[in-house]
Amino acid sequence: MSAGLIGCMTTPAQGNRIPDGALIGADNGCFGKGYPGDDEWFDWLCASVDRYGADRFLFAVAPDVPFDAASTLAKSLPWLARIRECGVPAAFAAQDGCDRIGIPWEAFDVLFIAGSTAWKTGPAAERLARESKARGKAVHMGRVNSLRRLRIAEWFGCDTADGTYLAYGPTKNLARLRRWLDELRHSPSLLGGTPVPLPQMPPPRASPKAAGRHR
């Protein structure tokens, strides 16, 4: 992490301390059961920025509605400017069909490729990723847990990607992930560049005195 090859993806539900020097991607927790509510999420984001410094954040994802482009657009728009006011790049979650209803390009800094597996690895997401890069914006792909998916992210031109691959098997899987990255660096796509993985941190374990959180 300190070398900048692997960053850290975090959400309000995790509660982990982020390692010193690690680059940070702040997800909102809307995918799954980790979203605490709009105001609580924003309080968490502001506190995290104060704690770690805005310069370590690659982006923060505005609240979204997984797999629903229209609802995501309505939910995200009010928060994108507020994320920027925190000094952090604002990320917009691209969901299935968002290419048909319009993308608020000027309102965000990072295109976060979300949505269903079929959509996020398909031609619509690829077109959006390439347009985002052409507009000078970064691209991130979520749920990347295999070499094949990492290659797709690299082919699309993604700058970063996240997944749970390391979260529950860090000792065994770190060496494999490093081999994947070495393989991509030695045989890149025509676009070049290897996405920086942002592993999702596992939730803290439960103790006898306190119930652990889970994502």
Coordinates of N, CA and C in Angstrom, one line a residue:
M1 N 0.8 -1.2 0.0 CA 0.0 0.0 0.0 C 0.9 1.3 0.0
S2 N 1.9 1.2 0.8 CA 2.8 2.4 0.9 C 3.5 2.7 -0.5
A3 N 3.6 1.7 -1.3 CA 4.2 1.9 -2.6 C 3.2 2.4 -3.7
G4 N 1.9 2.5 -3.3 CA 0.9 3.0 -4.2 C 0.4 2.0 -5.2
L5 N 0.8 0.7 -5.1 CA 0.3 -0.3 -6.0 C -1.0 -0.8 -5.6
I6 N -1.3 -0.8 -4.3 CA -2.6 -1.3 -3.8 C -3.1 -0.2 -2.8
G7 N -4.4 0.2 -3.0 CA -5.0 1.2 -2.1 C -6.0 0.5 -1.2
C8 N -6.9 1.3 -0.6 CA -7.9 0.8 0.3 C -9.2 1.3 0.0
M9 N -10.2 0.4 -0.1 CA -11.6 0.8 -0.3 C -12.3 0.7 1.0
T10 N -13.0 1.7 1.5 CA -13.6 1.7 2.8 C -15.1 2.2 2.7
T11 N -15.9 1.8 3.6 CA -17.3 2.2 3.7 C -17.7 2.5 5.1
P12 N -18.8 3.2 5.3 CA -19.2 3.5 6.7 C -19.4 2.4 7.6
A13 N -19.7 1.2 7.1 CA -19.9 0.0 8.0 C -18.7 -0.7 8.5
Q14 N -17.5 -0.4 7.9 CA -16.4 -1.2 8.2 C -15.7 -0.8 9.6
G15 N -15.4 0.4 9.8 CA -14.8 0.8 11.1 C -13.4 0.5 11.3
N16 N -12.7 0.1 10.2 CA -11.3 -0.2 10.3 C -10.4 1.0 10.2
R17 N -9.2 1.0 10.8 CA -8.3 2.1 10.7 C -7.5 1.8 9.4
I18 N -7.4 2.8 8.5 CA -6.7 2.6 7.2 C -5.2 2.7 7.4
P19 N -4.5 1.8 6.8 CA -3.0 1.8 7.0 C -2.4 3.2 6.6
D20 N -1.3 3.5 7.3 CA -0.6 4.8 7.0 C -0.2 4.8 5.5
G21 N -0.4 5.9 4.9 CA 0.1 6.2 3.5 C -0.8 5.6 2.4
A22 N -1.8 4.7 2.8 CA -2.6 4.1 1.7 C -3.5 5.1 1.0
L23 N -3.6 5.0 -0.3 CA -4.6 5.7 -1.0 C -6.0 5.2 -0.7
I24 N -7.0 6.0 -0.7 CA -8.3 5.7 -0.2 C -9.4 5.9 -1.3
G25 N -10.3 4.9 -1.4 CA -11.5 5.1 -2.2 C -12.7 4.9 -1.2
A26 N -13.5 6.0 -1.1 CA -14.6 6.0 -0.1 C -15.9 5.6 -0.8
D27 N -16.3 4.3 -0.6 CA -17.6 3.9 -1.1 C -18.7 4.3 -0.1
N28 N -19.9 4.2 -0.5 CA -21.0 4.7 0.4 C -21.7 3.6 1.1
G29 N -21.6 2.3 0.7 CA -22.2 1.2 1.3 C -23.6 0.9 0.8
C30 N -24.1 1.6 -0.2 CA -25.4 1.4 -0.7 C -25.6 0.0 -1.3
F31 N -24.5 -0.6 -1.8 CA -24.6 -2.0 -2.3 C -24.4 -2.9 -1.1
G32 N -25.5 -3.6 -0.7 CA -25.4 -4.5 0.4 C -26.2 -3.9 1.6
K33 N -25.7 -4.0 2.8 CA -26.5 -3.6 4.0 C -25.7 -2.6 4.8
G34 N -24.7 -1.9 4.2 CA -23.9 -1.0 5.0 C -24.2 0.5 4.9
Y35 N -25.3 0.9 4.2 CA -25.6 2.3 4.1 C -26.3 2.8 5.3
P36 N -25.8 3.8 6.0 CA -26.4 4.2 7.3 C -27.5 5.3 7.1
G37 N -27.6 5.8 5.9 CA -28.5 6.9 5.6 C -27.8 8.1 5.1
D38 N -28.4 9.0 4.4 CA -27.7 10.1 3.7 C -26.9 11.0 4.7
D39 N -27.5 11.5 5.7 CA -26.8 12.4 6.6 C -25.7 11.7 7.3
E40 N -25.9 10.5 7.8 CA -24.9 9.7 8.5 C -23.7 9.4 7.6
W41 N -24.0 9.0 6.4 CA -23.0 8.8 5.4 C -22.1 10.0 5.2
F42 N -22.7 11.2 5.1 CA -21.9 12.4 4.8 C -21.1 12.8 6.1
D43 N -21.7 12.6 7.2 CA -20.9 12.8 8.5 C -19.7 11.9 8.5
W44 N -19.9 10.6 8.2 CA -18.8 9.7 8.1 C -17.7 10.1 7.2
L45 N -18.1 10.6 6.0 CA -17.2 11.0 5.0 C -16.4 12.2 5.5
C46 N -17.1 13.2 6.0 CA -16.4 14.4 6.5 C -15.4 14.1 7.6
A47 N -15.8 13.2 8.5 CA -14.9 12.7 9.6 C -13.7 12.0 9.1
S48 N -13.9 11.2 8.0 CA -12.8 10.4 7.4 C -11.8 11.3 6.7
V49 N -12.3 12.3 6.0 CA -11.4 13.3 5.4 C -10.6 14.1 6.4
D50 N -11.3 14.5 7.5 CA -10.6 15.2 8.6 C -9.5 14.3 9.2
R51 N -9.8 13.0 9.3 CA -8.9 12.1 10.0 C -7.6 11.8 9.1
Y52 N -7.9 11.5 7.8 CA -6.8 11.0 7.0 C -6.2 12.1 6.0
G53 N -7.0 13.2 5.8 CA -6.5 14.2 4.8 C -7.1 14.0 3.5
A54 N -7.6 15.1 2.9 CA -8.2 15.0 1.6 C -7.3 14.5 0.5
D55 N -6.0 14.7 0.6 CA -5.0 14.4 -0.4 C -4.9 12.9 -0.6
R56 N -5.3 12.1 0.4 CA -5.2 10.6 0.2 C -6.4 10.0 -0.4
F57 N -7.5 10.8 -0.7 CA -8.7 10.2 -1.2 C -8.7 10.3 -2.8
L58 N -8.8 9.1 -3.4 CA -8.9 9.1 -4.9 C -10.3 9.5 -5.3
F59 N -11.3 9.2 -4.5 CA -12.7 9.6 -4.8 C -13.6 9.3 -3.6
A60 N -14.8 9.8 -3.6 CA -15.9 9.4 -2.7 C -17.1 9.2 -3.6
V61 N -17.8 8.1 -3.4 CA -18.9 7.8 -4.3 C -20.2 8.4 -3.7
A62 N -20.9 9.2 -4.5 CA -22.2 9.7 -4.1 C -23.2 8.6 -3.8
P63 N -24.1 8.8 -2.9 CA -25.2 7.8 -2.7 C -25.9 7.4 -4.0
D64 N -26.1 6.1 -4.2 CA -26.7 5.6 -5.4 C -27.7 4.5 -5.1
V65 N -28.4 4.1 -6.1 CA -29.4 3.0 -6.0 C -28.9 1.9 -7.0
P66 N -28.3 0.8 -6.4 CA -27.7 -0.2 -7.3 C -28.7 -0.7 -8.4
F67 N -28.2 -0.8 -9.6 CA -28.9 -1.4 -10.7 C -30.0 -0.5 -11.3
D68 N -30.2 0.7 -10.7 CA -31.3 1.6 -11.1 C -30.7 2.9 -11.6
A69 N -30.6 3.2 -12.9 CA -29.9 4.4 -13.4 C -30.7 5.6 -13.0
A70 N -32.0 5.6 -13.3 CA -32.8 6.8 -13.0 C -32.8 7.2 -11.6
S71 N -33.0 6.2 -10.7 CA -33.0 6.6 -9.2 C -31.6 7.0 -8.8
T72 N -30.6 6.4 -9.3 CA -29.2 6.8 -8.9 C -29.0 8.3 -9.3
L73 N -29.4 8.6 -10.5 CA -29.2 10.0 -11.0 C -29.9 11.0 -10.0
A74 N -31.1 10.7 -9.7 CA -31.9 11.6 -8.8 C -31.2 11.6 -7.4
K75 N -30.7 10.5 -6.9 CA -30.2 10.4 -5.5 C -28.8 11.0 -5.5
S76 N -28.0 10.9 -6.5 CA -26.6 11.3 -6.5 C -26.4 12.8 -6.7
L77 N -27.2 13.4 -7.6 CA -27.0 14.8 -8.0 C -26.8 15.7 -6.8
P78 N -27.7 15.7 -5.8 CA -27.5 16.7 -4.7 C -26.2 16.6 -3.9
W79 N -25.6 15.4 -4.0 CA -24.4 15.1 -3.1 C -23.1 15.3 -3.8
L80 N -23.0 15.4 -5.2 CA -21.8 15.4 -5.9 C -21.0 16.7 -5.5
A81 N -21.7 17.9 -5.5 CA -21.1 19.1 -5.2 C -20.6 19.2 -3.8
R82 N -21.4 18.5 -2.9 CA -21.0 18.5 -1.4 C -19.7 17.7 -1.2
I83 N -19.6 16.6 -2.0 CA -18.3 15.8 -1.9 C -17.2 16.7 -2.3
R84 N -17.3 17.4 -3.4 CA -16.2 18.3 -3.9 C -15.9 19.3 -2.9
E85 N -16.9 19.8 -2.2 CA -16.6 20.9 -1.2 C -15.8 20.3 0.0
C86 N -15.7 19.0 0.1 CA -14.9 18.4 1.1 C -13.4 18.3 0.6
G87 N -13.2 18.7 -0.6 CA -11.8 18.6 -1.2 C -11.5 17.3 -1.8
V88 N -12.5 16.4 -2.0 CA -12.4 15.1 -2.5 C -13.0 14.9 -3.8
P89 N -12.4 14.2 -4.8 CA -13.0 14.0 -6.1 C -14.3 13.2 -5.9
A90 N -15.4 13.7 -6.6 CA -16.7 13.1 -6.5 C -16.9 12.0 -7.6
A91 N -17.3 10.9 -7.1 CA -17.5 9.7 -8.1 C -19.0 9.5 -8.3
F92 N -19.4 9.3 -9.5 CA -20.8 9.0 -9.9 C -20.9 7.5 -10.3
A93 N -21.8 6.8 -9.7 CA -22.0 5.3 -10.0 C -22.8 5.1 -11.2
A94 N -22.2 4.6 -12.3 CA -22.9 4.3 -13.5 C -23.6 3.0 -13.4
Q95 N -24.9 3.0 -13.6 CA -25.7 1.8 -13.4 C -26.3 1.4 -14.8
D96 N -26.9 0.2 -14.8 CA -27.4 -0.3 -16.1 C -28.4 0.7 -16.7
G97 N -28.2 1.1 -17.9 CA -29.1 2.0 -18.6 C -28.8 3.5 -18.5
C98 N -27.7 3.8 -17.7 CA -27.5 5.2 -17.5 C -27.0 5.9 -18.8
D99 N -26.5 5.2 -19.7 CA -26.1 5.8 -21.0 C -27.3 6.2 -21.8
R100 N -28.5 5.7 -21.5 CA -29.7 6.1 -22.3 C -30.4 7.3 -21.6
I101 N -30.2 7.6 -20.4 CA -30.9 8.7 -19.7 C -30.0 9.9 -19.5
G102 N -28.7 9.7 -19.8 CA -27.8 10.9 -19.7 C -26.9 10.8 -18.5
I103 N -25.7 11.3 -18.7 CA -24.7 11.3 -17.6 C -24.4 12.8 -17.2
P104 N -24.4 13.1 -16.0 CA -24.1 14.5 -15.6 C -22.6 14.8 -15.5
W105 N -21.9 14.8 -16.7 CA -20.5 14.8 -16.7 C -19.8 15.9 -16.0
E106 N -20.4 17.1 -16.0 CA -19.8 18.2 -15.4 C -19.9 18.2 -13.8
A107 N -20.7 17.3 -13.3 CA -21.0 17.3 -11.9 C -20.0 16.4 -11.1
F108 N -19.2 15.6 -11.8 CA -18.4 14.7 -11.0 C -17.0 14.6 -11.6
D109 N -16.1 13.9 -10.9 CA -14.7 13.8 -11.3 C -14.3 12.4 -11.7
V110 N -15.0 11.4 -11.2 CA -14.6 10.0 -11.4 C -15.9 9.2 -11.8
L111 N -15.8 8.4 -12.9 CA -16.9 7.5 -13.3 C -16.7 6.2 -12.6
F112 N -17.6 5.8 -11.7 CA -17.5 4.5 -11.0 C -18.4 3.5 -11.8
I113 N -17.8 2.6 -12.4 CA -18.6 1.6 -13.2 C -19.2 0.6 -12.2
A114 N -20.5 0.7 -12.0 CA -21.2 -0.2 -11.0 C -22.1 -1.1 -11.9
G115 N -23.3 -1.3 -11.4 CA -24.3 -2.1 -12.2 C -24.1 -3.6 -12.2
S116 N -24.9 -4.3 -13.0 CA -24.8 -5.7 -13.0 C -23.6 -6.2 -13.7
T117 N -23.2 -7.4 -13.5 CA -21.9 -7.9 -14.1 C -22.0 -7.8 -15.6
A118 N -23.1 -8.3 -16.2 CA -23.2 -8.3 -17.7 C -23.1 -6.8 -18.2
W119 N -23.7 -5.9 -17.5 CA -23.7 -4.5 -18.0 C -22.3 -3.9 -17.9
K120 N -21.7 -4.1 -16.7 CA -20.4 -3.4 -16.4 C -19.3 -3.9 -17.2
T121 N -19.4 -5.1 -17.7 CA -18.3 -5.7 -18.6 C -18.7 -5.6 -20.1
G122 N -19.8 -4.9 -20.4 CA -20.3 -4.9 -21.8 C -20.0 -3.6 -22.5
P123 N -20.5 -3.5 -23.7 CA -20.1 -2.4 -24.6 C -20.6 -1.0 -24.1
A124 N -21.7 -0.9 -23.4 CA -22.2 0.4 -23.0 C -21.2 0.9 -21.9
A125 N -20.8 0.1 -21.0 CA -19.9 0.5 -19.9 C -18.5 0.9 -20.6
E126 N -18.1 0.1 -21.5 CA -16.8 0.4 -22.2 C -16.9 1.8 -22.9
R127 N -18.0 2.1 -23.6 CA -18.1 3.4 -24.2 C -18.1 4.5 -23.2
L128 N -18.8 4.3 -22.1 CA -18.8 5.4 -21.1 C -17.4 5.5 -20.5
A129 N -16.7 4.4 -20.3 CA -15.3 4.5 -19.7 C -14.4 5.3 -20.6
R130 N -14.5 5.0 -21.9 CA -13.6 5.7 -22.9 C -14.0 7.2 -23.0
E131 N -15.3 7.5 -23.0 CA -15.7 8.9 -23.0 C -15.2 9.6 -21.8
S132 N -15.3 9.0 -20.6 CA -14.8 9.6 -19.4 C -13.4 9.9 -19.5
K133 N -12.6 9.0 -20.0 CA -11.1 9.3 -20.2 C -10.9 10.4 -21.1
A134 N -11.7 10.5 -22.2 CA -11.5 11.5 -23.2 C -11.9 12.9 -22.6
R135 N -12.8 12.9 -21.6 CA -13.1 14.1 -21.0 C -12.2 14.5 -19.8
G136 N -11.2 13.7 -19.6 CA -10.2 14.0 -18.6 C -10.6 13.5 -17.2
K137 N -11.5 12.6 -17.1 CA -12.0 12.1 -15.8 C -11.5 10.7 -15.6
A138 N -11.2 10.4 -14.3 CA -10.8 9.0 -14.0 C -11.9 8.1 -14.0
V139 N -11.6 6.8 -14.1 CA -12.6 5.7 -14.2 C -12.2 4.6 -13.2
H140 N -13.2 4.2 -12.4 CA -13.0 3.1 -11.5 C -14.1 2.0 -11.8
M141 N -13.7 0.7 -11.6 CA -14.6 -0.4 -11.8 C -14.8 -1.1 -10.4
G142 N -16.0 -1.3 -10.0 CA -16.2 -2.1 -8.8 C -16.4 -3.6 -9.0
R143 N -16.2 -4.3 -8.0 CA -16.4 -5.8 -8.0 C -15.5 -6.5 -9.0
V144 N -14.2 -6.3 -8.8 CA -13.2 -6.9 -9.7 C -12.4 -7.9 -8.9
N145 N -12.7 -9.2 -9.1 CA -12.2 -10.3 -8.2 C -11.5 -11.4 -9.0
S146 N -11.1 -11.1 -10.2 CA -10.4 -12.1 -11.0 C -9.5 -11.5 -12.0
L147 N -8.5 -12.2 -12.5 CA -7.6 -11.7 -13.5 C -8.4 -11.3 -14.8
R148 N -9.4 -12.1 -15.1 CA -10.2 -11.8 -16.3 C -10.9 -10.4 -16.1
R149 N -11.5 -10.2 -15.0 CA -12.2 -8.9 -14.7 C -11.2 -7.8 -14.7
L150 N -10.0 -8.0 -14.1 CA -9.0 -7.0 -14.1 C -8.5 -6.6 -15.5
R151 N -8.4 -7.6 -16.3 CA -8.1 -7.3 -17.7 C -9.1 -6.5 -18.4
I152 N -10.4 -6.8 -18.1 CA -11.5 -6.0 -18.7 C -11.3 -4.5 -18.2
A153 N -11.1 -4.3 -16.9 CA -11.0 -3.0 -16.4 C -9.8 -2.3 -17.1
E154 N -8.7 -3.0 -17.3 CA -7.5 -2.4 -17.9 C -7.8 -2.0 -19.3
W155 N -8.5 -2.9 -20.1 CA -8.9 -2.7 -21.5 C -9.8 -1.4 -21.6
F156 N -10.7 -1.3 -20.6 CA -11.6 -0.1 -20.7 C -10.9 1.2 -20.4
G157 N -9.7 1.1 -19.8 CA -8.9 2.3 -19.4 C -9.1 2.7 -18.0
C158 N -9.6 1.8 -17.1 CA -9.8 2.1 -15.7 C -8.5 2.5 -15.0
D159 N -8.6 3.5 -14.2 CA -7.5 3.9 -13.3 C -7.4 3.0 -12.1
T160 N -8.5 2.6 -11.5 CA -8.6 1.8 -10.3 C -9.7 0.8 -10.4
A161 N -9.6 -0.2 -9.5 CA -10.7 -1.2 -9.4 C -10.7 -1.7 -8.0
D162 N -11.9 -2.2 -7.6 CA -11.9 -2.7 -6.2 C -12.6 -4.1 -6.2
G163 N -12.4 -4.8 -5.1 CA -13.0 -6.1 -5.0 C -12.7 -6.7 -3.6
T164 N -13.4 -7.8 -3.3 CA -13.2 -8.4 -1.9 C -12.2 -9.5 -2.0
Y165 N -11.4 -9.6 -3.0 CA -10.5 -10.8 -3.2 C -9.5 -10.9 -2.0
L166 N -9.0 -9.8 -1.6 CA -8.0 -9.8 -0.5 C -8.6 -9.8 0.9
A167 N -9.9 -9.4 1.0 CA -10.5 -9.1 2.3 C -10.5 -10.4 3.2
Y168 N -10.8 -11.5 2.6 CA -11.0 -12.7 3.4 C -9.9 -13.8 3.2
G169 N -8.9 -13.4 2.5 CA -7.8 -14.3 2.3 C -6.5 -13.6 2.0
P170 N -6.2 -12.6 2.8 CA -5.0 -11.7 2.4 C -3.7 -12.4 2.3
T171 N -3.4 -13.3 3.2 CA -2.1 -14.0 3.1 C -2.0 -14.9 1.9
K172 N -3.0 -15.6 1.5 CA -3.0 -16.5 0.4 C -3.1 -15.7 -0.9
N173 N -4.0 -14.7 -0.9 CA -4.4 -14.1 -2.2 C -3.5 -12.9 -2.6
L174 N -2.7 -12.3 -1.6 CA -1.9 -11.2 -2.0 C -0.9 -11.5 -3.0
A175 N -0.2 -12.7 -2.9 CA 0.8 -13.1 -3.8 C 0.2 -13.3 -5.2
R176 N -1.0 -13.9 -5.2 CA -1.7 -14.1 -6.5 C -2.1 -12.7 -7.2
L177 N -2.6 -11.8 -6.4 CA -2.9 -10.5 -6.9 C -1.7 -9.8 -7.5
R178 N -0.6 -9.9 -6.8 CA 0.7 -9.3 -7.3 C 1.1 -9.9 -8.6
R179 N 0.9 -11.2 -8.7 CA 1.2 -11.9 -10.0 C 0.3 -11.4 -11.1
W180 N -1.0 -11.2 -10.8 CA -1.9 -10.6 -11.8 C -1.4 -9.2 -12.3
L181 N -1.0 -8.4 -11.3 CA -0.6 -7.0 -11.7 C 0.7 -7.1 -12.5
D182 N 1.6 -8.0 -12.1 CA 2.9 -8.2 -12.9 C 2.5 -8.6 -14.3
E183 N 1.6 -9.5 -14.4 CA 1.2 -10.0 -15.8 C 0.6 -8.9 -16.6
L184 N -0.2 -8.1 -16.0 CA -0.8 -6.9 -16.8 C 0.3 -5.9 -17.2
R185 N 1.3 -5.7 -16.3 CA 2.3 -4.7 -16.6 C 3.2 -5.3 -17.8
H186 N 3.4 -6.6 -17.8 CA 4.2 -7.1 -18.9 C 3.5 -7.4 -20.2
S187 N 2.2 -7.5 -20.1 CA 1.4 -7.7 -21.3 C 0.1 -6.8 -21.3
P188 N 0.3 -5.5 -21.3 CA -0.8 -4.6 -21.2 C -1.6 -4.6 -22.5
S189 N -2.8 -4.0 -22.4 CA -3.6 -3.8 -23.6 C -3.1 -2.7 -24.4
L190 N -3.7 -2.4 -25.5 CA -3.2 -1.3 -26.4 C -3.3 0.1 -25.6
L191 N -4.3 0.2 -24.7 CA -4.5 1.4 -24.0 C -3.4 1.6 -22.9
G192 N -2.8 0.5 -22.5 CA -1.7 0.6 -21.5 C -2.2 1.0 -20.1
G193 N -1.4 0.9 -19.1 CA -1.8 1.2 -17.8 C -2.4 0.1 -17.0
T194 N -2.0 -0.1 -15.8 CA -2.6 -1.1 -15.0 C -3.4 -0.5 -13.8
P195 N -4.7 -0.9 -13.7 CA -5.5 -0.3 -12.6 C -4.9 -0.6 -11.2
V196 N -5.0 0.4 -10.4 CA -4.6 0.2 -9.0 C -5.7 -0.5 -8.2
P197 N -5.5 -1.7 -7.7 CA -6.6 -2.3 -7.0 C -6.8 -1.6 -5.6
L198 N -8.1 -1.5 -5.3 CA -8.5 -1.0 -4.0 C -9.2 -2.1 -3.2
P199 N -8.5 -3.0 -2.5 CA -9.2 -4.1 -1.8 C -10.1 -3.5 -0.8
Q200 N -11.3 -4.2 -0.7 CA -12.2 -3.8 0.4 C -11.7 -4.4 1.7
M201 N -11.6 -3.6 2.7 CA -11.2 -4.1 4.0 C -12.2 -4.9 4.7
P202 N -11.9 -6.0 5.3 CA -12.9 -6.8 6.0 C -13.4 -6.1 7.2
P203 N -14.6 -6.4 7.7 CA -15.1 -5.8 8.9 C -14.3 -6.3 10.1
P204 N -14.3 -5.5 11.2 CA -13.6 -5.9 12.4 C -14.3 -7.1 13.0
R205 N -13.5 -8.0 13.6 CA -14.1 -9.2 14.2 C -14.9 -8.9 15.5
A206 N -15.8 -9.7 15.7 CA -16.6 -9.5 17.0 C -15.8 -9.9 18.2
S207 N -15.9 -9.1 19.3 CA -15.2 -9.5 20.5 C -16.3 -9.9 21.5
P208 N -15.9 -10.6 22.6 CA -16.9 -11.0 23.6 C -17.7 -9.9 24.1
K209 N -17.2 -8.6 24.1 CA -17.9 -7.5 24.7 C -18.7 -6.6 23.7
A210 N -18.4 -6.8 22.4 CA -19.0 -6.0 21.4 C -19.3 -6.7 20.2
A211 N -20.5 -6.5 19.6 CA -20.9 -7.2 18.4 C -20.1 -6.6 17.2
G212 N -19.5 -7.4 16.3 CA -18.8 -6.9 15.2 C -19.8 -6.4 14.1
R213 N -19.3 -5.5 13.3 CA -20.1 -5.1 12.1 C -19.8 -6.0 10.9
H214 N -20.7 -5.9 10.0 CA -20.5 -6.7 8.8 C -21.0 -5.9 7.6
R215 N -20.4 -6.1 6.4 CA -20.9 -5.4 5.2 C -21.9 -6.2 4.5

